[in-house]
Amino acid sequence: MIKKFRAGILLVTIFLASFVLVPATSAAAEDASVNNFSDSEVETYGIDGLTPQQVEEIESEINRIRDMPDIVNNCPYMPLLVATDEQKEIFLGYIDNLSVSNSEKKEMKKELKDIWSRVPDKITEKDYLVIEKIGKAITTHVEETYWADDQSVRWMSYAHRNLISAGVNLVYGNPTWAGWAYNTAMDPDTTIDTGSISVYVPTPLGFVPISLPKKCYYHYYNPDLSFGGAPGKCSSYAAQAKTYYGNQEYQNAFGTLGIASHYLSDVAQPMHSGGELGSLVDYLQNWDITYHIRYEQYVNNNWNTGRNFGRWVTQNTNVNTVTDPAEAVRSMAAYSNPYSSLLWDEIYAHPNFDVPGQDTTYIQYVTIIMNQEAAKYNAGLAEYISS
C-alpha cells in the first residue's frame, strides 16, 4: 500500500475540491517579521480573541496530526478522526439532524464515539467503512443544508498577484518589475493550463493512468504521495525567467516569473497539498466543488478588507532562499499539508465561516500563516532568477 494514501481500497465520491524542506519549528514559533505591528499583534497574528496559549494549542494539534500512524492517515474522511472536542460535538449534532431513523442516529453516534476512543493506536481497516458512511452523511448534510444555493466561482486573483509582486518589490524595489509579475500571475488558471492531461495516479493497487484537468494536476502536489505537477511547472518557468534575466530581457523575465510563482503559491493552500477524503482520483476529478471554492472565495473577499489577509503579504520582510524552485514547491507543500485536516474540520463544523464575522480563529490563523510562508518563498523565487 502506498504510504499515507488516504483511501485504502475505497473509491469515495467526495463533495469538495481546489488554493520546501521546511524548518521543524512551527509557524507560530517563528518571528513574523512585518512592519508596523506591535509585539502582541505579531504573536497572535492580529486575530481578535486569539491568545498565545491558543496558538500553542493549535500548533500542538497540528503536531498531533503529523504524528498519526498510516492506519489513520489512510482512513477515508480522516479529518473526522482528528477532530477537536468542540468539533466532535458539532459533528454529533449533525447526526441528530440527518434524515434517518432515531435508531440509526443512535447507532451512528455510538460507532463514531467508539472510533474516536480508539484513535490513534487501535484503529483498523474494519473501521474504514463505518467512518466513510458517517463522513459522507455529515458532508452531504452540511452541503445540502448550508451551501445548496452556491454558484460556481473561480479562485480570484488577489493572493497570486500580490504574493509575487510583493516578493519582487521586497527583493528589487522596482514597482515596474513587480507589475510585470503581477500581470501574469493568473495566466496558469486562465490561459496556460487548460484542457486535460493523461497521468499515472497512485492508488492502493498501483499507478493507474487517468485523464485529469491540467489545472488540477499542475496546481497540486501531495508530499505524502510525491504526486503532482506543481514542482516541475514552477521549475520550468523559473528557469526560463532566470535565462531572460541573465540576458537583461527584464519584462520577459518578470512576466515569466509571475507564471512560475502561481505553482508555488498554489500549494500554500492546504487543499492543493492534501485534502483528499477518499480516492485521490475522485478528489482531482471533482476539483471545483463547494468546500474548496468557498474557502478560496473567503480568502479573496478578506484580502484587502475585512480580515485584511493581504497585509501579511505586502508587509512581509523575510526571504526564504530558493536554490531549486521544484524543491521550494515541495517544501511549501510539506508545510501546508498537515493543516488540510484542521481546515476541513473547521469549515464543516462552522459552515457559515464565510459570512462576515462568522469565521473562526482557527481558519484565520491557518490562512495567515500559509500566506505568510508563501510570501517568504515568493520573495525567494524572485531572488532566485538573478542569482
Coordinates of C-alpha atoms in Angstrom, one line a residue:
M1 CA 0.0 0.0 0.0
I2 CA 1.3 3.4 -0.8
K3 CA 2.3 5.2 2.3
K4 CA -0.3 7.7 3.6
F5 CA -2.6 7.3 0.7
R6 CA -5.9 8.4 2.1
A7 CA -8.1 5.9 0.5
G8 CA -7.5 2.3 1.5
I9 CA -9.1 0.4 -1.4
L10 CA -12.2 2.6 -1.2
L11 CA -13.2 4.9 -4.0
V12 CA -15.3 7.6 -2.5
T13 CA -17.2 10.3 -4.4
I14 CA -16.4 13.4 -2.3
F15 CA -18.1 16.7 -2.1
L16 CA -15.1 19.0 -2.1
A17 CA -12.2 20.3 -4.1
S18 CA -9.3 23.0 -5.5
F19 CA -5.8 27.3 -3.5
V20 CA 10.3 23.3 0.8
L21 CA 12.2 21.1 3.1
V22 CA 10.7 23.2 5.8
P23 CA 12.1 24.1 9.2
A24 CA 11.0 21.8 12.0
T25 CA 9.7 24.7 14.0
S26 CA 6.1 25.7 13.6
A27 CA 4.9 29.0 12.0
A28 CA 3.8 30.1 15.5
A29 CA 7.3 29.7 16.8
E30 CA 8.8 31.8 14.0
D31 CA 9.2 35.6 14.3
A32 CA 6.5 37.0 12.0
S33 CA 8.6 39.9 10.6
V34 CA 6.3 42.6 9.4
N35 CA 6.4 46.4 9.6
N36 CA 4.3 48.5 12.0
F37 CA 2.8 45.7 14.1
S38 CA 3.0 45.5 17.9
D39 CA 4.7 42.6 19.6
S40 CA 1.3 41.3 20.9
E41 CA -0.2 41.5 17.4
V42 CA 2.6 39.6 15.8
E43 CA 2.4 36.9 18.5
T44 CA -1.3 36.3 17.8
Y45 CA -1.3 37.4 14.1
G46 CA -3.7 40.2 14.7
I47 CA -6.7 37.8 15.3
D48 CA -9.3 39.0 17.7
G49 CA -9.7 36.6 20.6
L50 CA -6.7 34.5 19.8
T51 CA -4.2 34.2 22.7
P52 CA -0.6 33.0 22.6
Q53 CA -1.8 29.9 24.5
Q54 CA -4.4 29.1 21.8
V55 CA -1.7 29.4 19.1
E56 CA 0.3 26.8 21.0
E57 CA -2.7 24.6 21.3
I58 CA -3.4 24.9 17.5
E59 CA 0.2 24.0 16.7
S60 CA 0.1 21.1 19.2
E61 CA -2.9 19.9 17.3
I62 CA -1.0 20.1 14.0
N63 CA 1.9 18.1 15.5
R64 CA -0.6 15.5 16.7
I65 CA -2.0 15.2 13.2
R66 CA 1.6 15.0 11.8
D67 CA 2.3 12.1 14.1
M68 CA -0.8 10.0 13.2
P69 CA 0.0 6.4 12.1
D70 CA -0.6 5.3 8.5
I71 CA -3.7 3.4 9.5
V72 CA -5.3 6.8 10.5
N73 CA -3.8 8.7 7.6
N74 CA -5.2 6.2 5.1
C75 CA -8.7 6.3 6.5
P76 CA -11.5 7.8 4.4
Y77 CA -12.6 11.1 6.0
M78 CA -9.5 11.1 8.1
P79 CA -10.2 14.7 9.4
L80 CA -13.1 13.3 11.3
L81 CA -10.7 11.1 13.3
V82 CA -8.6 14.0 14.4
A83 CA -11.4 16.5 15.2
T84 CA -11.1 18.5 18.4
D85 CA -13.6 18.1 21.2
E86 CA -15.6 21.1 20.1
Q87 CA -15.7 19.9 16.5
K88 CA -16.8 16.4 17.7
E89 CA -19.8 17.9 19.5
I90 CA -20.8 19.8 16.4
F91 CA -20.5 16.7 14.2
L92 CA -22.6 14.6 16.6
G93 CA -25.2 17.4 16.4
Y94 CA -25.3 17.0 12.6
I95 CA -26.1 13.3 13.0
D96 CA -29.1 14.3 15.1
N97 CA -30.4 16.2 12.1
L98 CA -29.9 13.5 9.5
S99 CA -33.0 12.2 7.7
V100 CA -32.6 8.7 9.1
S101 CA -34.4 6.8 11.9
N102 CA -33.7 7.6 15.5
S103 CA -32.2 4.1 15.9
E104 CA -29.8 4.8 13.0
K105 CA -28.8 8.1 14.5
K106 CA -28.1 6.4 17.8
E107 CA -26.0 3.7 16.2
M108 CA -24.0 6.2 14.1
K109 CA -23.2 8.3 17.2
K110 CA -22.2 5.2 19.1
E111 CA -20.0 4.0 16.3
L112 CA -18.3 7.4 15.9
K113 CA -17.7 7.8 19.6
D114 CA -16.2 4.3 19.7
I115 CA -13.8 5.1 16.8
W116 CA -12.8 8.4 18.5
S117 CA -11.9 6.5 21.7
R118 CA -9.5 4.3 19.7
V119 CA -7.6 7.0 17.9
P120 CA -4.7 6.7 17.1
D121 CA -3.4 3.2 18.1
K122 CA -6.4 1.0 17.9
I123 CA -7.9 1.9 14.5
T124 CA -8.2 -0.9 12.0
E125 CA -9.2 -1.1 8.4
K126 CA -12.5 -2.6 9.6
D127 CA -13.4 1.0 10.8
Y128 CA -13.0 2.4 7.3
L129 CA -16.4 1.5 6.0
V130 CA -18.1 3.0 9.1
I131 CA -16.2 6.3 9.1
E132 CA -16.8 6.6 5.3
K133 CA -20.5 6.2 5.8
I134 CA -20.7 8.7 8.6
G135 CA -18.3 11.1 6.9
K136 CA -20.2 11.1 3.7
A137 CA -23.5 11.6 5.6
I138 CA -22.1 14.6 7.5
T139 CA -20.6 16.3 4.5
T140 CA -23.8 15.8 2.5
H141 CA -25.9 17.3 5.3
V142 CA -23.7 20.4 5.6
E143 CA -23.6 20.9 1.8
E144 CA -27.3 20.5 1.3
T145 CA -28.3 22.4 4.4
Y146 CA -25.9 25.4 4.2
W147 CA -24.4 25.5 0.7
A148 CA -27.2 24.3 -1.6
D149 CA -27.5 27.7 -3.4
D150 CA -23.8 28.1 -4.1
Q151 CA -22.8 29.1 -7.6
S152 CA -19.5 28.0 -9.1
V153 CA -16.9 30.7 -8.7
R154 CA -13.2 31.0 -9.7
W155 CA -10.3 31.5 -7.4
M156 CA -9.8 35.2 -7.5
S157 CA -6.5 36.9 -8.3
Y158 CA -5.6 38.9 -5.2
A159 CA -3.4 36.2 -3.5
H160 CA -1.5 35.1 -6.5
R161 CA -0.8 38.5 -7.9
N162 CA 0.1 40.1 -4.5
L163 CA 2.3 37.3 -3.4
I164 CA 4.7 37.6 -6.3
S165 CA 4.5 41.4 -6.8
A166 CA 5.3 41.9 -3.1
G167 CA 8.2 39.5 -3.4
V168 CA 9.6 41.4 -6.4
N169 CA 9.2 44.7 -4.6
L170 CA 10.9 43.3 -1.5
V171 CA 13.9 42.0 -3.4
Y172 CA 14.4 44.6 -6.1
G173 CA 12.4 47.6 -5.0
N174 CA 11.2 48.0 -8.6
P175 CA 7.5 48.6 -9.0
T176 CA 7.7 48.2 -12.8
W177 CA 9.2 44.7 -12.5
A178 CA 6.7 43.9 -9.8
G179 CA 3.9 45.0 -12.1
W180 CA 5.0 42.7 -14.9
A181 CA 5.0 39.7 -12.5
Y182 CA 1.6 40.8 -11.1
N183 CA 0.1 40.9 -14.6
T184 CA 1.0 37.2 -15.5
A185 CA 0.5 35.5 -12.1
M186 CA -3.0 34.3 -13.0
D187 CA -2.1 33.0 -16.5
P188 CA -1.9 29.4 -15.4
D189 CA -5.5 29.5 -14.4
T190 CA -6.8 31.5 -17.4
T191 CA -4.8 30.6 -20.5
I192 CA -1.9 28.1 -19.8
D193 CA -3.3 25.1 -18.0
T194 CA -6.5 24.5 -20.0
G195 CA -7.7 21.1 -21.2
S196 CA -6.7 17.7 -19.8
I197 CA -3.6 15.5 -19.4
S198 CA -3.2 11.8 -19.0
V199 CA -1.1 11.0 -15.9
Y200 CA -0.5 7.9 -13.8
V201 CA -2.2 8.4 -10.4
P202 CA -1.1 6.4 -7.3
T203 CA -3.8 4.1 -5.9
P204 CA -3.6 1.2 -3.4
L205 CA -3.4 -1.1 -6.4
G206 CA -0.6 0.7 -8.1
F207 CA -0.4 3.6 -10.6
V208 CA -3.5 3.9 -12.8
P209 CA -3.5 6.1 -16.0
I210 CA -6.3 8.6 -15.9
S211 CA -7.2 11.9 -17.7
L212 CA -7.1 14.9 -15.3
P213 CA -7.7 18.6 -15.9
K214 CA -4.3 20.3 -16.2
K215 CA -5.3 22.9 -13.6
C216 CA -5.7 20.1 -11.1
Y217 CA -2.5 18.1 -11.8
Y218 CA -0.2 21.0 -12.4
H219 CA -1.6 23.1 -9.5
Y220 CA -1.2 20.3 -6.9
Y221 CA 1.5 18.5 -5.0
N222 CA 0.9 16.0 -2.2
P223 CA 4.2 15.5 -0.3
D224 CA 3.0 12.2 1.3
L225 CA 2.4 10.7 -2.1
S226 CA 5.1 12.6 -4.0
F227 CA 2.4 13.3 -6.6
G228 CA 1.5 16.4 -8.5
G229 CA 2.9 18.6 -11.3
A230 CA 3.4 21.9 -9.5
P231 CA 7.1 21.4 -8.7
G232 CA 8.0 20.7 -12.4
K233 CA 6.0 23.5 -13.7
C234 CA 7.4 26.1 -11.3
S235 CA 10.9 24.9 -12.1
S236 CA 10.5 25.1 -15.8
Y237 CA 9.2 28.6 -15.8
A238 CA 11.6 29.8 -13.2
A239 CA 14.5 28.5 -15.4
Q240 CA 13.1 30.5 -18.3
A241 CA 12.8 33.6 -16.2
K242 CA 16.4 33.2 -15.0
T243 CA 17.6 33.0 -18.6
Y244 CA 15.7 36.1 -19.6
Y245 CA 17.1 38.0 -16.6
G246 CA 20.6 37.0 -17.5
N247 CA 20.0 38.4 -21.0
Q248 CA 18.7 41.6 -19.5
E249 CA 15.2 40.9 -21.0
Y250 CA 13.5 42.1 -17.8
Q251 CA 9.9 42.3 -19.0
N252 CA 10.1 38.7 -20.2
A253 CA 12.0 37.7 -17.0
F254 CA 9.4 39.1 -14.6
G255 CA 6.5 38.1 -16.7
T256 CA 7.7 34.5 -16.7
L257 CA 8.5 34.7 -13.0
G258 CA 4.8 35.6 -12.4
I259 CA 3.8 32.4 -14.1
A260 CA 6.3 30.3 -12.2
S261 CA 5.0 31.8 -8.9
H262 CA 1.5 30.6 -9.4
Y263 CA 2.5 26.9 -8.9
L264 CA 4.5 27.8 -5.7
S265 CA 1.6 29.9 -4.3
D266 CA -1.0 27.2 -5.1
V267 CA 0.5 24.6 -2.8
A268 CA 0.4 27.0 0.1
Q269 CA -3.4 26.4 0.1
P270 CA -3.7 23.2 2.1
M271 CA -6.3 21.8 -0.4
H272 CA -3.6 21.9 -3.1
S273 CA -1.2 19.8 -1.0
G274 CA -3.7 17.3 0.5
G275 CA -7.4 17.2 1.4
E276 CA -8.5 14.1 -0.3
L277 CA -11.0 12.3 1.9
G278 CA -11.1 9.1 0.0
S279 CA -9.8 8.4 -3.5
L280 CA -7.2 10.7 -4.9
V281 CA -8.7 10.1 -8.3
D282 CA -12.1 11.3 -7.2
Y283 CA -10.6 14.3 -5.4
L284 CA -8.8 15.5 -8.5
Q285 CA -11.7 14.9 -10.8
N286 CA -14.0 16.8 -8.6
W287 CA -11.7 19.7 -8.0
D288 CA -14.1 22.7 -8.2
I289 CA -16.5 21.7 -5.5
T290 CA -18.1 23.7 -2.7
Y291 CA -15.7 23.4 0.2
H292 CA -12.6 24.3 -1.8
I293 CA -14.2 27.1 -3.7
R294 CA -15.9 28.7 -0.6
Y295 CA -12.6 28.8 1.2
E296 CA -10.8 30.5 -1.6
Q297 CA -13.6 33.0 -2.1
Y298 CA -13.5 33.7 1.6
V299 CA -9.7 34.5 1.4
N300 CA -10.2 36.7 -1.7
N301 CA -13.1 38.6 -0.1
N302 CA -11.0 39.2 3.0
W303 CA -7.8 40.1 1.2
N304 CA -7.9 43.9 1.3
T305 CA -10.8 44.4 3.6
G306 CA -12.4 42.5 6.5
R307 CA -9.7 40.3 7.9
N308 CA -7.2 42.0 5.6
F309 CA -5.1 38.9 4.9
G310 CA -3.1 40.8 2.3
R311 CA -1.3 42.9 4.8
W312 CA 0.7 39.8 5.9
V313 CA 2.0 39.5 2.3
T314 CA 2.6 43.1 1.4
Q315 CA 4.4 43.9 4.7
N316 CA 6.5 40.8 4.8
T317 CA 10.2 41.5 5.2
N318 CA 11.6 37.9 5.2
V319 CA 13.0 35.9 2.3
N320 CA 13.2 32.1 2.2
T321 CA 16.2 31.5 0.0
V322 CA 15.4 29.3 -3.1
T323 CA 18.1 27.4 -4.9
D324 CA 15.9 24.9 -6.5
P325 CA 12.3 26.0 -7.4
A326 CA 11.0 22.5 -7.6
E327 CA 12.3 21.8 -4.1
A328 CA 10.8 25.1 -2.9
V329 CA 7.3 23.9 -4.1
R330 CA 7.8 20.6 -2.4
S331 CA 8.8 22.3 0.8
M332 CA 5.9 24.7 0.7
A333 CA 3.5 21.8 0.2
A334 CA 5.1 19.9 3.1
Y335 CA 4.5 22.9 5.3
S336 CA 0.8 23.3 4.3
N337 CA -0.3 19.7 4.0
P338 CA -0.8 18.9 7.8
Y339 CA -3.2 21.9 8.0
S340 CA -5.7 20.4 5.5
S341 CA -7.4 18.2 8.1
L342 CA -7.7 21.1 10.6
L343 CA -9.1 23.3 7.9
W344 CA -11.6 20.7 6.8
D345 CA -12.8 20.1 10.3
E346 CA -13.2 23.9 11.0
I347 CA -15.1 24.6 7.8
Y348 CA -17.5 21.7 8.1
A349 CA -18.0 22.5 11.8
H350 CA -18.7 26.2 11.0
P351 CA -20.3 26.2 7.6
N352 CA -21.1 29.9 7.8
F353 CA -17.5 30.7 8.2
D354 CA -17.5 32.9 5.1
V355 CA -20.2 35.2 6.4
P356 CA -18.6 38.4 7.7
G357 CA -17.7 37.9 11.4
Q358 CA -18.6 34.2 11.4
D359 CA -15.2 32.7 10.7
T360 CA -13.1 31.2 13.5
T361 CA -9.7 31.9 14.9
Y362 CA -8.5 28.6 13.5
I363 CA -9.5 29.5 10.0
Q364 CA -8.0 32.9 10.2
Y365 CA -4.8 31.5 11.8
V366 CA -4.2 28.9 9.1
T367 CA -4.9 31.5 6.3
I368 CA -2.4 34.0 7.7
I369 CA 0.5 31.6 8.3
M370 CA 0.0 29.9 4.9
N371 CA 0.1 33.3 3.1
Q372 CA 2.9 34.5 5.3
E373 CA 5.1 31.5 4.4
A374 CA 4.1 31.8 0.8
A375 CA 5.2 35.4 0.8
K376 CA 8.7 34.4 2.0
Y377 CA 9.0 31.8 -0.7
N378 CA 7.8 34.1 -3.4
A379 CA 10.4 36.6 -2.4
G380 CA 13.0 33.8 -2.6
L381 CA 11.8 32.8 -6.0
A382 CA 12.1 36.4 -7.2
E383 CA 15.6 36.5 -5.8
Y384 CA 16.5 33.2 -7.5
I385 CA 16.2 34.4 -11.1
S386 CA 19.0 36.9 -10.6
S387 CA 21.3 34.6 -8.6

